[in-house]
Each structure stands twice: as C-alpha cells, then as structure tokens.
Rosetta silent file (secondary structure, phi, psi, omega in degrees, C-alpha in Angstrom):
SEQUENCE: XXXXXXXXXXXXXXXXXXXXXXXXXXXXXXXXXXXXXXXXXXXXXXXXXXXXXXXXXXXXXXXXXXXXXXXXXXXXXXXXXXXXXXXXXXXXXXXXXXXXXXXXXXXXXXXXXXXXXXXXXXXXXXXXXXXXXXXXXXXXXXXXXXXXXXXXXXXXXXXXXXXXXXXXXXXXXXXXXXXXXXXXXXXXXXXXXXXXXXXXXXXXXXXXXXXXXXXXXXXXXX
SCORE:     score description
SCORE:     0.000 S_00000001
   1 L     0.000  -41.116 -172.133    3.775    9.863   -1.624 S_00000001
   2 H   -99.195    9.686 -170.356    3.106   12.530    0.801 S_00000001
   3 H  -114.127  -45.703  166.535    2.879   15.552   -1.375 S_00000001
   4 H   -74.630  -62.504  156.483    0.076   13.512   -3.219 S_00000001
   5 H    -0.874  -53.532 -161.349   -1.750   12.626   -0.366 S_00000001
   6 H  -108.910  -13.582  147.319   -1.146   15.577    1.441 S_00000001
   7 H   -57.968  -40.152  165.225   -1.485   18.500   -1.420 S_00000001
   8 L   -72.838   -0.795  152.628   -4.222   17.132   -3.222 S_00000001
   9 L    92.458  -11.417  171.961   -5.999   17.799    0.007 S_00000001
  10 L   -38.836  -63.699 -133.801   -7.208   13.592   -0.039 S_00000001
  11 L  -107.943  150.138  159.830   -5.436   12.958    3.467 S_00000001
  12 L   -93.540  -22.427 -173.242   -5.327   15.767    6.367 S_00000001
  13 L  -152.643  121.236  162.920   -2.303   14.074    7.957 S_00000001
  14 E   -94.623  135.452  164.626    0.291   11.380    7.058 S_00000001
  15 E  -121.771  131.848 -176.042    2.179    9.216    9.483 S_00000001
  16 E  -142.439  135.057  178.382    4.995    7.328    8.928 S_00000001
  17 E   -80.363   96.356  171.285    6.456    4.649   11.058 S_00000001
  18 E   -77.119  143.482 -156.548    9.913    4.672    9.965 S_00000001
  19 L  -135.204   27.264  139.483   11.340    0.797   10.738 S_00000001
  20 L   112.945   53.374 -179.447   14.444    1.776   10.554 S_00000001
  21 L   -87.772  124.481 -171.433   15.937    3.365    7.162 S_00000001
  22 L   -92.877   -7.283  178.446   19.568    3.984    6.219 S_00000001
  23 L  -112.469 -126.344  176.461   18.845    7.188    3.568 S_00000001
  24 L  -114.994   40.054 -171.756   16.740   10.209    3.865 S_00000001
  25 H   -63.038  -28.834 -174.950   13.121    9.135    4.522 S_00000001
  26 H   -79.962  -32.009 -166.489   13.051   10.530    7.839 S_00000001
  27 H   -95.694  -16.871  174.210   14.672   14.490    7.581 S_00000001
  28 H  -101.170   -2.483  147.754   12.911   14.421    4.187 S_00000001
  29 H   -48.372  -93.159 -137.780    9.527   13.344    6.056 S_00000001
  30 H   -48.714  -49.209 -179.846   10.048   15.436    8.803 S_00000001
  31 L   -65.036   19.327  165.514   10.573   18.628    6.350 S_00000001
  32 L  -107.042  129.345 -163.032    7.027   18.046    5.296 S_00000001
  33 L   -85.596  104.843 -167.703    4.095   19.968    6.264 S_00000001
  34 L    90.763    2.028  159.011    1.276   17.815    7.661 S_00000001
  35 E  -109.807  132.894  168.114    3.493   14.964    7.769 S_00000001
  36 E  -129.604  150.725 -109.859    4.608   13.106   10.981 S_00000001
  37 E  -142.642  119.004  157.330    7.308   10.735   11.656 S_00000001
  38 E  -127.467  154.404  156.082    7.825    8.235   14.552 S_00000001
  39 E   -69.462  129.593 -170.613   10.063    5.587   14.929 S_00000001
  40 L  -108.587  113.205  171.416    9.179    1.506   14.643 S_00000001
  41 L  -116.161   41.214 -169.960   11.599   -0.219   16.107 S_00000001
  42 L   -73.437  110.427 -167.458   10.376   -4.183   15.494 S_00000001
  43 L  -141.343  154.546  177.715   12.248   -6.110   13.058 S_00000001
  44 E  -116.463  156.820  177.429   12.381   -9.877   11.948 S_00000001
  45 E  -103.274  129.493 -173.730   15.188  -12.126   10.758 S_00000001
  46 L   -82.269 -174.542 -166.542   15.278  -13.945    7.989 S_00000001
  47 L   -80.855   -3.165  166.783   16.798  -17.762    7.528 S_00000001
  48 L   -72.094  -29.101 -158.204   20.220  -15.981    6.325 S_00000001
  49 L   103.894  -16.351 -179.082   20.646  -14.091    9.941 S_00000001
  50 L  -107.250  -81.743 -176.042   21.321  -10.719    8.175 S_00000001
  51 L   -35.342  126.617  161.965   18.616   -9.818    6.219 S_00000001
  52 E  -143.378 -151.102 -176.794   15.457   -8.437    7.978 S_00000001
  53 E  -178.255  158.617  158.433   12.177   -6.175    7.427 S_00000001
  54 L   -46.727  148.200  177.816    9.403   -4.894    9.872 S_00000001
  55 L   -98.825  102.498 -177.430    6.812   -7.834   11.116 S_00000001
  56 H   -40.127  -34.545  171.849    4.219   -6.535    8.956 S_00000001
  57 H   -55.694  -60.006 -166.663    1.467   -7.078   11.196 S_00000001
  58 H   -59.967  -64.332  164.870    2.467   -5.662   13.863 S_00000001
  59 H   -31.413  -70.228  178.132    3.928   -2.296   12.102 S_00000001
  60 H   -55.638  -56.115  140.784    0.455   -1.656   10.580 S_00000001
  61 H    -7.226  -42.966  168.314   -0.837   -2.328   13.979 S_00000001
  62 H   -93.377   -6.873 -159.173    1.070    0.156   15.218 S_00000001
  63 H  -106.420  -54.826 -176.534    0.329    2.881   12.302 S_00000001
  64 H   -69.805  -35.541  176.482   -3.465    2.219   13.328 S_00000001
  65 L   -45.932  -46.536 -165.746   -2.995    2.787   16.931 S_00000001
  66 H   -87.898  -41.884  163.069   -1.508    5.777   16.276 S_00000001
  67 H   -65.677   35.936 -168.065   -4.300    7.179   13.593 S_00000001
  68 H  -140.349  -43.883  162.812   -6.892    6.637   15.886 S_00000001
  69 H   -63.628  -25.091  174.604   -4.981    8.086   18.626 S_00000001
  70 L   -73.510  -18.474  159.265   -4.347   11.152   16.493 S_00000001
  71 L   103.945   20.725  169.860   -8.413   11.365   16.085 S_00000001
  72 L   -50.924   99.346  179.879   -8.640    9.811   12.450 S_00000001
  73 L   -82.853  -32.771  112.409  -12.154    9.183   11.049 S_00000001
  74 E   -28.927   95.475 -177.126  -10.591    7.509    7.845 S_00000001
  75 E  -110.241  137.004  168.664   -7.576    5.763    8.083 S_00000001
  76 E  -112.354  145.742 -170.155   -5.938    4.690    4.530 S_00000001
  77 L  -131.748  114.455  176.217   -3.463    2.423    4.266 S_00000001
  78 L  -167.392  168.472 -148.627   -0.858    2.388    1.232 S_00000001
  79 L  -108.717  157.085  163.747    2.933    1.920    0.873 S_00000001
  80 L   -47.856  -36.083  166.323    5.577    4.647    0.188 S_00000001
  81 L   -65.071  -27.766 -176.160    6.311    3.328   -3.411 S_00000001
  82 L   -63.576  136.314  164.410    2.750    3.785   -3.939 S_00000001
  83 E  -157.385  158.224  168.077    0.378    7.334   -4.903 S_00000001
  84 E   -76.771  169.790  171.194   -3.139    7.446   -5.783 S_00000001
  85 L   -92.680  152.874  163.483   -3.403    8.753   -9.417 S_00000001
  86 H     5.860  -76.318 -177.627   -4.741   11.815  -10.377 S_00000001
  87 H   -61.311  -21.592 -164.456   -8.697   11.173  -10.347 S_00000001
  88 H   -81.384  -39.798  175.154   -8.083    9.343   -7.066 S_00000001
  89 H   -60.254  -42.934 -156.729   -6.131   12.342   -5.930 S_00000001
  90 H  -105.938  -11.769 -167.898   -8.539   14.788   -6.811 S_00000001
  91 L  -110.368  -38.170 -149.154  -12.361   12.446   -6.036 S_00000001
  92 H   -47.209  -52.172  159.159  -10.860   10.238   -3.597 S_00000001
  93 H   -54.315  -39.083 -171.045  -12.280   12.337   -0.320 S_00000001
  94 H   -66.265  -45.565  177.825  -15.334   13.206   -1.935 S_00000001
  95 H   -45.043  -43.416 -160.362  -15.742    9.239   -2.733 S_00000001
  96 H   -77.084  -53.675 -172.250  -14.944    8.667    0.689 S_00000001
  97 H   -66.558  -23.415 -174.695  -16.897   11.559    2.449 S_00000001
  98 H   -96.800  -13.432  169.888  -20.276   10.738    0.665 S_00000001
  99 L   -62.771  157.403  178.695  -20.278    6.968    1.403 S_00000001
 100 L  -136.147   29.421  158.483  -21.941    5.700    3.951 S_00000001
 101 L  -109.444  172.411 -177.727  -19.727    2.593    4.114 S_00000001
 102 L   -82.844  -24.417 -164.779  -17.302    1.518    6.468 S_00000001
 103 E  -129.128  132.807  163.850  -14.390   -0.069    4.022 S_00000001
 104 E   -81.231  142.987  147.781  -12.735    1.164    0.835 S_00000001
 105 E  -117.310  128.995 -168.744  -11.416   -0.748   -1.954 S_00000001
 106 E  -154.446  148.381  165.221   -9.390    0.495   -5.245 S_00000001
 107 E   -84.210  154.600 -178.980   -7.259   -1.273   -7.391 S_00000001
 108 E   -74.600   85.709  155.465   -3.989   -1.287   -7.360 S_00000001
 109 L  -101.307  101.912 -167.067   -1.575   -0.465  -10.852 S_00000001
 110 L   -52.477  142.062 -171.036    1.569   -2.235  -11.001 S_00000001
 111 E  -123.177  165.121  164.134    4.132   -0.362  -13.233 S_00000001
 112 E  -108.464  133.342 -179.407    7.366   -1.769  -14.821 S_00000001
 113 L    51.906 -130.308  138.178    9.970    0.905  -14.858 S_00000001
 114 L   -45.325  -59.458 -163.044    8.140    4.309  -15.992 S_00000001
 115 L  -142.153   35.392 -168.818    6.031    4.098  -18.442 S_00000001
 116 E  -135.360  127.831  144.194    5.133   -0.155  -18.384 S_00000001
 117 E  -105.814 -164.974  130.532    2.311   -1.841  -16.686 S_00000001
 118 L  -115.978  107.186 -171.732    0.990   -5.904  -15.620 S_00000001
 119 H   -71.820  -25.558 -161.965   -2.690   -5.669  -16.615 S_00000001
 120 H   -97.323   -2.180  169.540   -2.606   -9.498  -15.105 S_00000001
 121 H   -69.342  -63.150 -165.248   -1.511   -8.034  -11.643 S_00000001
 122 H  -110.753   29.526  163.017   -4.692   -6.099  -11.133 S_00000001
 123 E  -137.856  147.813 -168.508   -7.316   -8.082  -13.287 S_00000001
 124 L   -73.715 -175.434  172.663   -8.674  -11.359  -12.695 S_00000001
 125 L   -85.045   -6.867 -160.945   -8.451  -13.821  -15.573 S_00000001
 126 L   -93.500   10.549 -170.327  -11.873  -13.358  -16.796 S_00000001
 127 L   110.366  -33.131 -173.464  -10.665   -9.659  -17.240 S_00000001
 128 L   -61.548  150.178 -164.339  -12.012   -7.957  -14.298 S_00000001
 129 E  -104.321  145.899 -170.788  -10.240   -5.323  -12.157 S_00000001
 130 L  -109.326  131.446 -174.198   -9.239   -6.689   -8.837 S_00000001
 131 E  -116.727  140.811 -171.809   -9.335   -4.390   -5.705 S_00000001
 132 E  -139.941 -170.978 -117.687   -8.058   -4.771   -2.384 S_00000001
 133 E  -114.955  149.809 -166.733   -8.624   -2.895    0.833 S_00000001
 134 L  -125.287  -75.351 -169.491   -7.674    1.138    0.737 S_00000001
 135 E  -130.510  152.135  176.314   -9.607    2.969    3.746 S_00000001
 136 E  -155.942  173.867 -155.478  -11.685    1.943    6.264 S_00000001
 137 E   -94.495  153.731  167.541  -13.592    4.274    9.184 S_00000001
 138 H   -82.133    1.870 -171.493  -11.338    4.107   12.601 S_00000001
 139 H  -104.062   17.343  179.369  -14.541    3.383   14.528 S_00000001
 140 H  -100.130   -0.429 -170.145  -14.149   -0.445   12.284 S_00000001
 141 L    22.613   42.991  146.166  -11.136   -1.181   14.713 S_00000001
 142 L   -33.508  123.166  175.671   -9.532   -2.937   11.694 S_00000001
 143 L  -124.977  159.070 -170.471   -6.687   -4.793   13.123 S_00000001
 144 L  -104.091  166.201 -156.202   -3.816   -6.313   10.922 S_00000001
 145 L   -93.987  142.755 -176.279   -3.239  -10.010   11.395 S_00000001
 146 L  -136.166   10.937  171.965    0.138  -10.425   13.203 S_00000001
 147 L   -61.125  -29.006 -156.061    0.943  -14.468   13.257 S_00000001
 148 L  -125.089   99.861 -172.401    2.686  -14.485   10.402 S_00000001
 149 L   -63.412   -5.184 -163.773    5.365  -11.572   10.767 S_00000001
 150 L  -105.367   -9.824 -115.884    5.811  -11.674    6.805 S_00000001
 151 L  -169.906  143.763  165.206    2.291  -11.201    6.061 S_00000001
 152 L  -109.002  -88.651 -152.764   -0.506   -7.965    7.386 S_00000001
 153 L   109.176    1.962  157.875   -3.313  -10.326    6.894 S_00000001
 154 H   -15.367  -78.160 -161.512   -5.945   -7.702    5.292 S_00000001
 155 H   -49.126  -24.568 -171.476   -7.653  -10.382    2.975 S_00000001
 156 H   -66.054   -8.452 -140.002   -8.983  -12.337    5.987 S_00000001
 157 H   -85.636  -21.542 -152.503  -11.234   -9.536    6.606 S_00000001
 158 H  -123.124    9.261  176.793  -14.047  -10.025    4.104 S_00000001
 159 L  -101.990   -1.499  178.240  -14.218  -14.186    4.457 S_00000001
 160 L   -80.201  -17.962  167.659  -15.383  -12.749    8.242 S_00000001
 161 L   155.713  -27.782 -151.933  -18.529  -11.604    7.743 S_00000001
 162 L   -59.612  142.350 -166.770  -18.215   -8.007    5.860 S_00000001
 163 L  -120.080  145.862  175.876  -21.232   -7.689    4.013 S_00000001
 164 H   -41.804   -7.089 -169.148  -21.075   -6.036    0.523 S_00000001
 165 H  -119.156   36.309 -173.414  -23.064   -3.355    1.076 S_00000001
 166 H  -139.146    8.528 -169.344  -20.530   -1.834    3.957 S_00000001
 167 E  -123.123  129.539  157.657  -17.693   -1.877    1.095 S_00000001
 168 E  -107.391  116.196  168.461  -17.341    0.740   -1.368 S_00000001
 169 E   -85.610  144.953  173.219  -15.756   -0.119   -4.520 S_00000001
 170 E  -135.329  113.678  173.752  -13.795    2.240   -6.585 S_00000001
 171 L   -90.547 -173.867  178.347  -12.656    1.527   -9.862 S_00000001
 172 L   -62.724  161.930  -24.112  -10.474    2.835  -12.935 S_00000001
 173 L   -33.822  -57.429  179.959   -9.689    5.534  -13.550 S_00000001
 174 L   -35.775  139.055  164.387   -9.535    6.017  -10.719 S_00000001
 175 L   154.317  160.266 -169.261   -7.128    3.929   -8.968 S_00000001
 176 E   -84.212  157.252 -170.261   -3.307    3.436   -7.007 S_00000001
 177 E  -141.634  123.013  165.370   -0.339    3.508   -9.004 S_00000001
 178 L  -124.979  156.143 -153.938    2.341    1.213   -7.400 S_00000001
 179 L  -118.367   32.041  164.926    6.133    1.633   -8.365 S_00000001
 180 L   -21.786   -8.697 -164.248    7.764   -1.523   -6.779 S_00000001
 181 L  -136.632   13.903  179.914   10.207   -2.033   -9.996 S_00000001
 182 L   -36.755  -52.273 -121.889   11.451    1.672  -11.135 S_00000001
 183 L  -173.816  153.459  151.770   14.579   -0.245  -12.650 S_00000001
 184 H   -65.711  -11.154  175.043   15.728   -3.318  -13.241 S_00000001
 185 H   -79.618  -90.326  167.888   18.542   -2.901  -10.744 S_00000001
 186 H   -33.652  -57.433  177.751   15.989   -1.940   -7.939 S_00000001
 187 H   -42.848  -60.921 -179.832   13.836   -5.159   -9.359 S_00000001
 188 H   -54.144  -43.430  167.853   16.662   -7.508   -8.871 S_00000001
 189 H   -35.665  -59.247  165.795   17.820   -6.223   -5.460 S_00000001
 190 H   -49.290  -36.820 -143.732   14.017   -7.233   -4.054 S_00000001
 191 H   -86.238  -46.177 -178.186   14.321  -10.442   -5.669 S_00000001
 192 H   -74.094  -25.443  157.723   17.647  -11.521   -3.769 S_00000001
 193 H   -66.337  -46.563  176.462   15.974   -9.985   -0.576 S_00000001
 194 H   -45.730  -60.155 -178.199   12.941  -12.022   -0.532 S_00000001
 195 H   -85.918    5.523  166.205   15.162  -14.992   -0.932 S_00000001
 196 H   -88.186  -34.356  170.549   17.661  -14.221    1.402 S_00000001
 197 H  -121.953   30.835  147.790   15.583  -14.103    4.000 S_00000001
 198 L   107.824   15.353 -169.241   13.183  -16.869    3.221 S_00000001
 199 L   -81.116  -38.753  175.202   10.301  -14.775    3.072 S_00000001
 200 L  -140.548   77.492 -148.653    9.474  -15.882   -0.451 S_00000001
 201 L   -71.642   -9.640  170.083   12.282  -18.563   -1.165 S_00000001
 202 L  -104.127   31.150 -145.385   10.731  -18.888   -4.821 S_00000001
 203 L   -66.444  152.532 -164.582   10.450  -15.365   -5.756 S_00000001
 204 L  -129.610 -177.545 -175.619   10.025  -15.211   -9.336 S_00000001
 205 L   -88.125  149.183  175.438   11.268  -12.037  -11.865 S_00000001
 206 H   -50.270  -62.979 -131.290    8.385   -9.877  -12.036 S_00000001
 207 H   -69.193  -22.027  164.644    8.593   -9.957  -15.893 S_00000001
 208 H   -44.209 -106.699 -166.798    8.002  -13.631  -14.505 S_00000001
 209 H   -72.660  -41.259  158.370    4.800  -13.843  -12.174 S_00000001
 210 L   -18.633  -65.820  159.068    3.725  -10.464  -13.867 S_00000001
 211 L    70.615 -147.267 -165.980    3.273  -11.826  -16.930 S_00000001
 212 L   -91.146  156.919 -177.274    3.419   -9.243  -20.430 S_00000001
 213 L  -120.083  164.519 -156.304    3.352   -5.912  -19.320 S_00000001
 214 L  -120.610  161.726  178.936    2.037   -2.831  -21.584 S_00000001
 215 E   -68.650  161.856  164.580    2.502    0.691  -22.285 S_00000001
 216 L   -77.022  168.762  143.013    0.430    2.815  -19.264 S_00000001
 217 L   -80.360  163.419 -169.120   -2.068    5.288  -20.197 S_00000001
 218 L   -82.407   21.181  169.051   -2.898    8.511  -19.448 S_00000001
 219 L   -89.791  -47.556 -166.339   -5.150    7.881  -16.426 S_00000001
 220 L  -100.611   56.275  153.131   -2.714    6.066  -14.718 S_00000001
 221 L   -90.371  144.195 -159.524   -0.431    9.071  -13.953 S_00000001
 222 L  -109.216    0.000    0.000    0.235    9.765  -10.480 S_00000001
C-alpha cells in the first residue's frame, strides 16, 4: 500500500492511524520513507464484549484532521488491503492535478484470492462500473459521518447537494484493486468477526453476496 502510493510518486505523504494492531504494521510503517505513523486509540465493542474495531467515523475523522494539518491539498482515502493499479498509479496525480474539481471517484476491484475477481461488486446490474469516493481537495472540509460507529458515512455526501460537475470520474483501467479475501482462511476469519460483534449479524460468504467471480486481467494488476 505505501510503496504504491508513495513510489509511484501519486501521494507525497502517507499517514496511518494505527487503531491498535498486534503484528508489524507499525515498525514496518515507520521503516518507510514518506510514511508517518500515529496512534488511534478509539475502539468499539461489539454485542459479544470481546470483539472490537475502530468507530469508523471518527478514525477517518481523525486521518483528515491530521492531512490538513500536515498542509494536504488532496487528501485520498483508501484502506491498507487496497492499491491503486498500475494506470492509476502512474495517471492518478496527473488526473487529479489537471481537474478542476473538488471530489474524486474510481472504482473499486474486488479480488478473490490472487488472480479472481466479482465483476457484480463494482458494476451495477445494467452493467455499468460503479465508483465511490477516492480524493477530495482539503479546502472541501469533507467530514466522515460518525453516528453510526460501524459505518464512515461517505455516500451521504452526494444526496447533499454535490453537483456533478465538481466530481471527477475515473474509470477502468484505471481503477483500485481491493484484496479483502487473499485466502479462504483470511475470508472466513472476517466472516466470524462481523458476526461476533454484531456489526453485520448476517454476513454472507463472499462467494455468497459476491456472486460468480472471474479470472482478473491484465489491467487490474496492482
């Protein structure tokens, strides 16, 4: 995540709010050049009592505070399983720098393992590729929605007022590659977190909710 970000020359700086990680996200952050590392220490409980996570809002809340204080005229927003791909990696500033809107959009491509996608994750039914919010300018004081500690609250942003022609879409090729599933092991784990700690007590198998997934292509390399 940060070595695409911050080698392909997209991002000038990464920051990551660590919320509180038992392996080596932070000393192998820290060992990165142009990345910096604070601690988040906010966490919610789920209806077991054990199980928790970050209150999403608020965490993203706190990630924007801190790019804005750091003097960000872009801020992007995308998760550690997550890299842009290639074209995104290598266009994505120029898309950004030549725009004259305030908000990004790019779709998102879910993988199954390796080398597996769900084309019905990140197209509509009629076919269409669906895109959800990337970058936006720091002078848009985006704020993340924070009622619902399970939930950032993004999508409200564009039933508010945002007028299409302040949005820049960017489509495939171009586009995020997200890796939420590397294994079937790793799949299953998520599945019994979500429903241990009620955040999504019907959580379904991807292979489920997913629906069939296909080999990837060569665009959507990371």
């Amino acid at each position: 995540f940060c070595h695409a970000y911050i080698l392909s020359g997209l991002a000038d700086q990464v920051l990551v709010a660590d919320g509180g990680s038992d392996d080596d996200t932070v000393a192998i952050a820290e060992g990165l050049s142009g990345v910096k590392v604070a601690e988040y220490s906010g966490q919610v409980f789920g209806v077991s009592g054990s199980n928790w996570r970050n209150p999403h809002g608020e965490h993203i809340n706190f990630l924007i505070d801190w790019a804005s204080a750091e003097g960000a005229d872009w801020i992007i927003f995308d998760d550690c399983d997550g890299v842009p791909n290639r074209l995104l990696q290598k266009r994505g500033r120029e898309y950004l720098e030549e725009s004259n809107c305030g908000y990004a959009l790019a779709v998102r491509i879910y993988f199954w393992g390796s080398d597996q996608w769900f084309p019905e994750l990140s197209k509509d039914r009629a076919g269409s590729w669906m895109a959800g919010l990337w970058a936006w300018r720091a002078n848009k004081d985006l704020r993340a929605d924070e009622a619902n500690p399970w939930k950032h609250g993004f999508n409200r942003l564009f039933p508010l007022g945002v007028s299409d022609k302040d949005v820049l879409g960017i489509l495939p090729p171009a586009a995020l590659i997200h890796r939420p599933w590397p294994t079937e092991e790793k799949a299953q784990e998520k599945l019994e977190f979500y429903k241990g700690t009620g955040q999504h007590p019907g959580m379904q198998h991807p292979k489920i909710f997913g629906g069939r997934s296909e080999p990837i292509v060569e665009w959507m390399q990371g």
